[in-house]
């Protein structure tokens, strides 16, 4: 028969294992914002993922969808902002809005579901 301490140790190990497994599922991806678009311009992620948009321009930038829905109002020069993938909800993000200059011609940003084709 198992002792109480063995059962408690097993339960504690199971709890830690479950916690680690759920912690690994959610992750952050860094997306660099440039005047003409984003790098990378597509991320394969699930709904629990957070995107960290880092402003690499010399201007304050905004991030919005093709239909001009504002997702991040402004990211100051050298700063960053977070956005949950669930907020994007399958919408394409247009090239960044450059405060004082408007929209520039460039690459859109997308989130693909599942794993990257080459992985």
Coordinates of C-alpha atoms in Angstrom, one line a residue:
X1 CA 0.0 0.0 0.0
X2 CA 1.3 3.5 -0.9
X3 CA 2.1 5.8 1.9
X4 CA 0.5 9.2 2.3
X5 CA 3.8 11.0 1.6
X6 CA 4.3 9.1 -1.7
X7 CA 0.7 10.1 -2.8
X8 CA 1.4 13.7 -1.9
X9 CA 4.6 13.7 -3.8
X10 CA 2.9 12.2 -6.8
X11 CA 0.1 14.8 -6.7
X12 CA 2.6 17.6 -6.4
X13 CA 4.6 16.3 -9.4
X14 CA 1.4 16.0 -11.4
X15 CA 0.5 19.6 -10.6
X16 CA 3.9 21.0 -11.6
X17 CA 3.9 19.0 -14.8
X18 CA 0.4 20.3 -15.7
X19 CA 1.4 23.8 -14.9
X20 CA 4.6 23.6 -17.1
X21 CA 2.6 22.1 -20.0
X22 CA 0.0 24.9 -20.0
X23 CA 2.8 27.5 -19.6
X24 CA 4.6 26.3 -22.7
X25 CA 1.5 26.5 -24.9
X26 CA 1.2 30.3 -24.7
X27 CA 4.2 32.2 -26.0
X28 CA 5.2 35.6 -27.2
X29 CA 6.5 36.4 -30.7
X30 CA 8.4 39.6 -31.5
X31 CA 7.4 41.4 -34.6
X32 CA 9.5 44.4 -35.7
X33 CA 7.7 47.4 -37.2
X34 CA 9.4 49.2 -40.0
X35 CA 8.2 52.1 -42.2
X36 CA 7.3 49.7 -45.1
X37 CA 6.0 46.8 -43.1
X38 CA 6.8 44.1 -40.5
X39 CA 9.4 41.4 -39.9
X40 CA 8.4 38.7 -40.0
X41 CA 5.3 39.5 -42.0
X42 CA 3.6 36.2 -41.1
X43 CA 3.6 34.3 -37.8
X44 CA 2.1 30.9 -37.2
X45 CA 0.5 30.9 -33.8
X46 CA -2.5 29.9 -31.8
X47 CA -5.1 32.1 -30.0
X48 CA -3.1 32.1 -26.8
X49 CA -0.1 33.7 -28.4
X50 CA 0.9 37.3 -27.7
X51 CA 2.6 39.5 -30.3
X52 CA 5.2 42.0 -29.2
X53 CA 5.3 44.8 -31.8
X54 CA 8.6 46.7 -31.6
X55 CA 8.9 50.1 -33.3
X56 CA 12.1 50.2 -35.3
X57 CA 11.3 53.5 -37.1
X58 CA 12.1 57.1 -36.3
X59 CA 8.4 57.9 -35.9
X60 CA 5.5 57.0 -33.7
X61 CA 3.5 54.2 -35.4
X62 CA 0.0 52.8 -35.3
X63 CA -1.2 49.2 -36.1
X64 CA -4.5 48.6 -37.7
X65 CA -6.4 46.2 -40.0
X66 CA -7.1 46.6 -43.7
X67 CA -10.5 48.0 -42.7
X68 CA -8.8 50.7 -40.6
X69 CA -9.8 49.1 -37.2
X70 CA -7.2 50.4 -34.8
X71 CA -5.5 47.6 -32.9
X72 CA -2.6 49.6 -31.3
X73 CA -3.1 53.4 -31.3
X74 CA 0.5 54.4 -31.0
X75 CA 3.9 52.9 -30.3
X76 CA 6.5 55.6 -29.6
X77 CA 10.0 55.4 -31.2
X78 CA 12.0 52.5 -29.8
X79 CA 9.1 51.3 -27.7
X80 CA 6.8 48.3 -28.0
X81 CA 3.2 47.2 -27.5
X82 CA 1.5 43.8 -27.0
X83 CA -1.4 42.4 -29.0
X84 CA -3.1 39.0 -28.4
X85 CA -3.5 36.9 -31.5
X86 CA -7.2 36.5 -30.6
X87 CA -7.6 40.2 -31.1
X88 CA -6.6 39.9 -34.8
X89 CA -9.1 37.2 -35.4
X90 CA -8.1 36.3 -38.9
X91 CA -7.9 39.9 -40.1
X92 CA -5.0 41.2 -42.2
X93 CA -2.9 44.0 -40.6
X94 CA -2.0 46.7 -43.1
X95 CA 1.4 48.4 -43.3
X96 CA 1.9 50.6 -40.2
X97 CA 0.5 54.1 -39.9
X98 CA 3.4 56.6 -39.5
X99 CA 2.3 59.6 -37.4
X100 CA 2.9 62.7 -39.4
X101 CA 3.4 60.8 -42.7
X102 CA 0.3 58.6 -43.0
X103 CA 0.2 55.1 -44.5
X104 CA 3.2 54.0 -46.6
X105 CA 3.2 51.4 -49.3
X106 CA 4.5 48.2 -47.9
X107 CA 3.8 44.7 -46.7
X108 CA 0.8 43.5 -44.7
X109 CA 1.1 41.3 -41.6
X110 CA -0.8 38.1 -41.1
X111 CA -1.2 35.4 -38.5
X112 CA -1.4 31.8 -39.9
X113 CA -2.9 29.1 -37.9
X114 CA -1.1 25.8 -37.2
X115 CA 2.6 25.3 -37.9
X116 CA 4.7 27.0 -40.6
X117 CA 4.8 25.1 -43.9
X118 CA 8.6 24.4 -43.7
X119 CA 8.6 23.1 -40.1

